Amino acid sequence: MIKAVIKLGTLATFLMALSTAPTPAFAAGGGGGGGGGGEPPSSAYPASSYPPAAAAYPKRSGTKATHKLKKTKQSSLDDSTFGQGYRAAYATIYDRNDYAGAIEQLKALGHDDHPNVANLIGYSYRKLGDYKLSQVWYERALKADPNHVLTWQYYGLWQIEQGNRDQAQYHLGRIAAICGTGCEEYRSLAAALEKPPGTGLVY
């Protein structure tokens, strides 16, 4: 009985850290969707270190954890299979720029309702030029966690690419409400909004 309680406590701690942790973001010009174009050099973001272990994610002041996994899904996250698969898909996106391959990897994890997973699927579809599917996945990520700051950033960049600057400004306001104007996600989207419309930005 005591072992079961300890296991449940450990699992709850892991899930809380994983669900509140943002996917690593990049400054403007980074491969995580920042303005200015260009992927980060592989040496700067080695596949083995991103995303870091759940406990290594920094806490963001002002960010409220709202994403809760259903109890039926907790047992499937009890091992490191999900984390390993997620890191592999992350490397497929940011190290190899293989967005179609990453989509397959992410969907194979079986956790499409996890905001980090849905957000990266949306990002991958956006990089492939499928804006309709990208939007579906961004919406799915925000449904899972309305305070998922990285999705607000990526979706804001999607809005800019679609010419919806007012909507992108709204996304910027949402980011400010969640993590303030000093966080990386806010600075990246703000920098993209400062560029003149129609400048052919690549994200």
mmCIF file of C-alpha atoms in Angstrom:
data_model
loop_
_atom_site.group_PDB
_atom_site.id
_atom_site.type_symbol
_atom_site.label_atom_id
_atom_site.label_comp_id
_atom_site.label_asym_id
_atom_site.label_seq_id
_atom_site.Cartn_x
_atom_site.Cartn_y
_atom_site.Cartn_z
ATOM 1 C CA MET A 1 0.000 0.000 0.000
ATOM 2 C CA ILE A 2 2.808 2.421 0.912
ATOM 3 C CA LYS A 3 4.664 1.571 -2.310
ATOM 4 C CA ALA A 4 1.532 2.292 -4.326
ATOM 5 C CA VAL A 5 1.117 5.685 -2.630
ATOM 6 C CA ILE A 6 4.764 6.548 -3.304
ATOM 7 C CA LYS A 7 4.411 5.534 -6.957
ATOM 8 C CA LEU A 8 1.262 7.619 -7.352
ATOM 9 C CA GLY A 9 2.969 10.589 -5.683
ATOM 10 C CA THR A 10 5.969 10.289 -7.978
ATOM 11 C CA LEU A 11 3.721 9.990 -11.031
ATOM 12 C CA ALA A 12 1.660 13.007 -9.983
ATOM 13 C CA THR A 13 4.824 15.067 -9.536
ATOM 14 C CA PHE A 14 6.112 14.007 -12.956
ATOM 15 C CA LEU A 15 2.817 14.762 -14.684
ATOM 16 C CA MET A 16 2.499 18.155 -13.028
ATOM 17 C CA ALA A 17 6.024 19.105 -14.081
ATOM 18 C CA LEU A 18 5.454 17.788 -17.612
ATOM 19 C CA SER A 19 2.067 19.427 -18.085
ATOM 20 C CA THR A 20 3.153 22.824 -16.749
ATOM 21 C CA ALA A 21 6.460 22.830 -18.569
ATOM 22 C CA PRO A 22 6.619 24.846 -21.786
ATOM 23 C CA THR A 23 8.262 23.392 -24.822
ATOM 24 C CA PRO A 24 11.624 25.129 -25.266
ATOM 25 C CA ALA A 25 11.229 28.370 -27.160
ATOM 26 C CA PHE A 26 13.723 30.150 -29.281
ATOM 27 C CA ALA A 27 14.363 33.824 -29.631
ATOM 28 C CA ALA A 28 13.474 35.658 -32.818
ATOM 29 C CA GLY A 29 15.233 33.883 -35.620
ATOM 30 C CA GLY A 30 15.189 30.517 -33.893
ATOM 31 C CA GLY A 31 13.743 27.317 -35.222
ATOM 32 C CA GLY A 32 11.050 27.221 -32.568
ATOM 33 C CA GLY A 33 8.933 29.628 -34.539
ATOM 34 C CA GLY A 34 10.644 32.920 -33.759
ATOM 35 C CA GLY A 35 10.654 35.706 -36.327
ATOM 36 C CA GLY A 36 13.478 36.300 -38.711
ATOM 37 C CA GLY A 37 14.032 32.823 -40.124
ATOM 38 C CA GLY A 38 16.722 30.240 -39.881
ATOM 39 C CA GLU A 39 16.930 27.194 -37.700
ATOM 40 C CA PRO A 40 19.149 27.150 -34.615
ATOM 41 C CA PRO A 41 22.471 25.431 -35.053
ATOM 42 C CA SER A 42 22.345 21.846 -33.893
ATOM 43 C CA SER A 43 25.217 22.430 -31.502
ATOM 44 C CA ALA A 44 23.199 25.106 -29.711
ATOM 45 C CA TYR A 45 20.266 22.794 -29.060
ATOM 46 C CA PRO A 46 21.566 19.208 -28.960
ATOM 47 C CA ALA A 47 18.869 16.600 -29.393
ATOM 48 C CA SER A 48 19.899 14.833 -26.216
ATOM 49 C CA SER A 49 19.164 17.864 -24.054
ATOM 50 C CA TYR A 50 15.873 19.116 -25.491
ATOM 51 C CA PRO A 51 13.342 18.947 -24.228
ATOM 52 C CA PRO A 52 15.001 18.543 -20.840
ATOM 53 C CA ALA A 53 13.746 16.148 -18.227
ATOM 54 C CA ALA A 54 10.502 17.366 -16.704
ATOM 55 C CA ALA A 55 12.172 18.356 -13.451
ATOM 56 C CA ALA A 56 14.664 20.533 -15.309
ATOM 57 C CA TYR A 57 12.081 22.881 -16.795
ATOM 58 C CA PRO A 58 12.274 26.339 -15.238
ATOM 59 C CA LYS A 59 9.192 27.559 -13.423
ATOM 60 C CA ARG A 60 7.601 30.601 -15.001
ATOM 61 C CA SER A 61 6.265 33.209 -12.664
ATOM 62 C CA GLY A 62 2.657 34.036 -13.357
ATOM 63 C CA THR A 63 2.017 30.893 -15.372
ATOM 64 C CA LYS A 64 -0.873 28.874 -14.079
ATOM 65 C CA ALA A 65 -0.946 25.164 -14.647
ATOM 66 C CA THR A 66 -4.299 24.273 -16.100
ATOM 67 C CA HIS A 67 -3.564 21.131 -18.082
ATOM 68 C CA LYS A 68 -4.633 18.000 -16.283
ATOM 69 C CA LEU A 69 -4.392 14.538 -17.757
ATOM 70 C CA LYS A 70 -7.210 12.109 -17.145
ATOM 71 C CA LYS A 71 -6.401 9.422 -14.599
ATOM 72 C CA THR A 72 -6.756 6.724 -17.239
ATOM 73 C CA LYS A 73 -3.812 8.217 -19.132
ATOM 74 C CA GLN A 74 -1.498 8.632 -16.153
ATOM 75 C CA SER A 75 -0.421 5.012 -16.038
ATOM 76 C CA SER A 76 0.743 5.116 -19.654
ATOM 77 C CA LEU A 77 3.070 8.014 -18.802
ATOM 78 C CA ASP A 78 4.562 6.152 -15.864
ATOM 79 C CA ASP A 79 7.582 5.100 -17.900
ATOM 80 C CA SER A 80 9.975 7.148 -19.985
ATOM 81 C CA THR A 81 8.639 5.938 -23.344
ATOM 82 C CA PHE A 82 6.614 9.109 -23.860
ATOM 83 C CA GLY A 83 9.525 11.379 -22.951
ATOM 84 C CA GLN A 84 11.939 9.518 -25.209
ATOM 85 C CA GLY A 85 9.495 9.574 -28.111
ATOM 86 C CA TYR A 86 8.800 13.261 -27.626
ATOM 87 C CA ARG A 87 12.527 14.105 -27.569
ATOM 88 C CA ALA A 88 13.075 12.055 -30.728
ATOM 89 C CA ALA A 89 10.275 13.919 -32.530
ATOM 90 C CA TYR A 90 11.658 17.221 -31.267
ATOM 91 C CA ALA A 91 15.059 16.372 -32.762
ATOM 92 C CA THR A 92 13.391 15.350 -36.018
ATOM 93 C CA ILE A 93 11.880 18.833 -36.246
ATOM 94 C CA TYR A 94 14.688 21.072 -35.059
ATOM 95 C CA ASP A 95 17.790 19.080 -36.006
ATOM 96 C CA ARG A 96 16.667 17.478 -39.272
ATOM 97 C CA ASN A 97 13.777 19.734 -40.365
ATOM 98 C CA ASP A 98 11.819 16.576 -41.227
ATOM 99 C CA TYR A 99 8.353 17.879 -40.405
ATOM 100 C CA ALA A 100 6.367 15.059 -42.023
ATOM 101 C CA GLY A 101 8.457 12.492 -40.163
ATOM 102 C CA ALA A 102 7.969 14.375 -36.897
ATOM 103 C CA ILE A 103 4.197 14.424 -37.349
ATOM 104 C CA GLU A 104 4.205 10.625 -37.658
ATOM 105 C CA GLN A 105 6.414 10.303 -34.566
ATOM 106 C CA LEU A 106 4.269 12.663 -32.510
ATOM 107 C CA LYS A 107 1.000 11.007 -33.488
ATOM 108 C CA ALA A 108 2.482 7.592 -32.701
ATOM 109 C CA LEU A 109 2.965 8.706 -29.075
ATOM 110 C CA GLY A 110 -0.789 8.377 -28.582
ATOM 111 C CA HIS A 111 -1.077 11.635 -26.615
ATOM 112 C CA ASP A 112 -2.516 14.015 -29.191
ATOM 113 C CA ASP A 113 -4.349 15.899 -26.443
ATOM 114 C CA HIS A 114 -1.116 16.836 -24.660
ATOM 115 C CA PRO A 115 -0.499 20.540 -25.438
ATOM 116 C CA ASN A 116 3.221 20.088 -26.144
ATOM 117 C CA VAL A 117 2.479 17.308 -28.629
ATOM 118 C CA ALA A 118 -0.422 19.101 -30.335
ATOM 119 C CA ASN A 119 1.577 22.324 -30.555
ATOM 120 C CA LEU A 120 4.528 20.633 -32.272
ATOM 121 C CA ILE A 121 2.199 18.875 -34.691
ATOM 122 C CA GLY A 122 0.660 22.263 -35.494
ATOM 123 C CA TYR A 123 4.108 23.782 -35.952
ATOM 124 C CA SER A 124 5.143 20.938 -38.269
ATOM 125 C CA TYR A 125 2.042 21.328 -40.430
ATOM 126 C CA ARG A 126 2.689 25.073 -40.600
ATOM 127 C CA LYS A 127 6.260 24.452 -41.765
ATOM 128 C CA LEU A 128 4.853 22.114 -44.435
ATOM 129 C CA GLY A 129 2.495 24.877 -45.581
ATOM 130 C CA ASP A 130 -0.721 23.162 -44.468
ATOM 131 C CA TYR A 131 -2.221 26.087 -42.585
ATOM 132 C CA LYS A 132 -5.663 24.557 -42.111
ATOM 133 C CA LEU A 133 -4.352 21.465 -40.346
ATOM 134 C CA SER A 134 -1.855 23.581 -38.456
ATOM 135 C CA GLN A 135 -4.696 25.695 -37.087
ATOM 136 C CA VAL A 136 -6.634 22.589 -36.038
ATOM 137 C CA TRP A 137 -3.681 21.382 -33.962
ATOM 138 C CA TYR A 138 -2.968 24.774 -32.404
ATOM 139 C CA GLU A 139 -6.619 24.970 -31.349
ATOM 140 C CA ARG A 140 -6.359 21.479 -29.935
ATOM 141 C CA ALA A 141 -3.308 22.428 -27.871
ATOM 142 C CA LEU A 142 -5.085 25.479 -26.470
ATOM 143 C CA LYS A 143 -8.179 23.437 -25.688
ATOM 144 C CA ALA A 144 -5.977 21.098 -23.645
ATOM 145 C CA ASP A 145 -4.249 24.024 -21.911
ATOM 146 C CA PRO A 146 -5.550 27.579 -22.465
ATOM 147 C CA ASN A 147 -2.368 28.899 -20.817
ATOM 148 C CA HIS A 148 0.087 27.020 -23.021
ATOM 149 C CA VAL A 149 2.245 30.038 -23.760
ATOM 150 C CA LEU A 150 4.294 28.458 -26.546
ATOM 151 C CA THR A 151 1.133 27.632 -28.496
ATOM 152 C CA TRP A 152 -0.011 31.246 -28.199
ATOM 153 C CA GLN A 153 3.373 32.276 -29.622
ATOM 154 C CA TYR A 154 3.409 29.767 -32.488
ATOM 155 C CA TYR A 155 -0.241 30.403 -33.284
ATOM 156 C CA GLY A 156 0.471 34.139 -33.233
ATOM 157 C CA LEU A 157 3.197 33.598 -35.836
ATOM 158 C CA TRP A 158 0.659 31.573 -37.843
ATOM 159 C CA GLN A 159 -1.683 34.583 -37.659
ATOM 160 C CA ILE A 160 1.044 36.896 -38.973
ATOM 161 C CA GLU A 161 1.738 34.543 -41.870
ATOM 162 C CA GLN A 162 -1.983 34.619 -42.671
ATOM 163 C CA GLY A 163 -2.034 38.428 -42.541
ATOM 164 C CA ASN A 164 -4.115 38.471 -39.351
ATOM 165 C CA ARG A 165 -2.052 41.017 -37.450
ATOM 166 C CA ASP A 166 -4.904 41.999 -35.125
ATOM 167 C CA GLN A 167 -5.286 38.373 -34.075
ATOM 168 C CA ALA A 168 -1.527 38.087 -33.608
ATOM 169 C CA GLN A 169 -1.697 41.163 -31.367
ATOM 170 C CA TYR A 170 -4.406 39.418 -29.335
ATOM 171 C CA HIS A 171 -2.121 36.384 -28.980
ATOM 172 C CA LEU A 172 0.651 38.692 -27.806
ATOM 173 C CA GLY A 173 -1.702 40.027 -25.128
ATOM 174 C CA ARG A 174 -2.518 36.491 -24.007
ATOM 175 C CA ILE A 175 1.200 35.730 -23.687
ATOM 176 C CA ALA A 176 1.724 38.894 -21.642
ATOM 177 C CA ALA A 177 -1.091 37.852 -19.298
ATOM 178 C CA ILE A 178 0.460 34.409 -18.805
ATOM 179 C CA CYS A 179 4.192 35.072 -18.487
ATOM 180 C CA GLY A 180 4.675 38.832 -18.779
ATOM 181 C CA THR A 181 6.418 40.930 -21.405
ATOM 182 C CA GLY A 182 9.887 39.712 -20.521
ATOM 183 C CA CYS A 183 9.451 36.050 -21.458
ATOM 184 C CA GLU A 184 11.003 34.654 -24.617
ATOM 185 C CA GLU A 185 7.655 33.859 -26.236
ATOM 186 C CA TYR A 186 6.464 37.449 -25.830
ATOM 187 C CA ARG A 187 9.702 38.939 -27.183
ATOM 188 C CA SER A 188 9.710 36.628 -30.205
ATOM 189 C CA LEU A 189 6.119 37.373 -31.238
ATOM 190 C CA ALA A 190 6.523 41.096 -30.523
ATOM 191 C CA ALA A 191 9.618 41.196 -32.752
ATOM 192 C CA ALA A 192 7.710 39.478 -35.550
ATOM 193 C CA LEU A 193 4.865 41.988 -35.231
ATOM 194 C CA GLU A 194 7.309 44.893 -35.491
ATOM 195 C CA LYS A 195 8.342 43.797 -38.982
ATOM 196 C CA PRO A 196 6.435 45.512 -41.801
ATOM 197 C CA PRO A 197 3.645 43.423 -43.345
ATOM 198 C CA GLY A 198 4.582 41.542 -46.489
ATOM 199 C CA THR A 199 8.299 41.392 -45.824
ATOM 200 C CA GLY A 200 8.416 37.670 -46.569
ATOM 201 C CA LEU A 201 9.309 36.614 -43.058
ATOM 202 C CA VAL A 202 10.251 32.976 -42.533
ATOM 203 C CA TYR A 203 9.421 31.361 -39.215
#
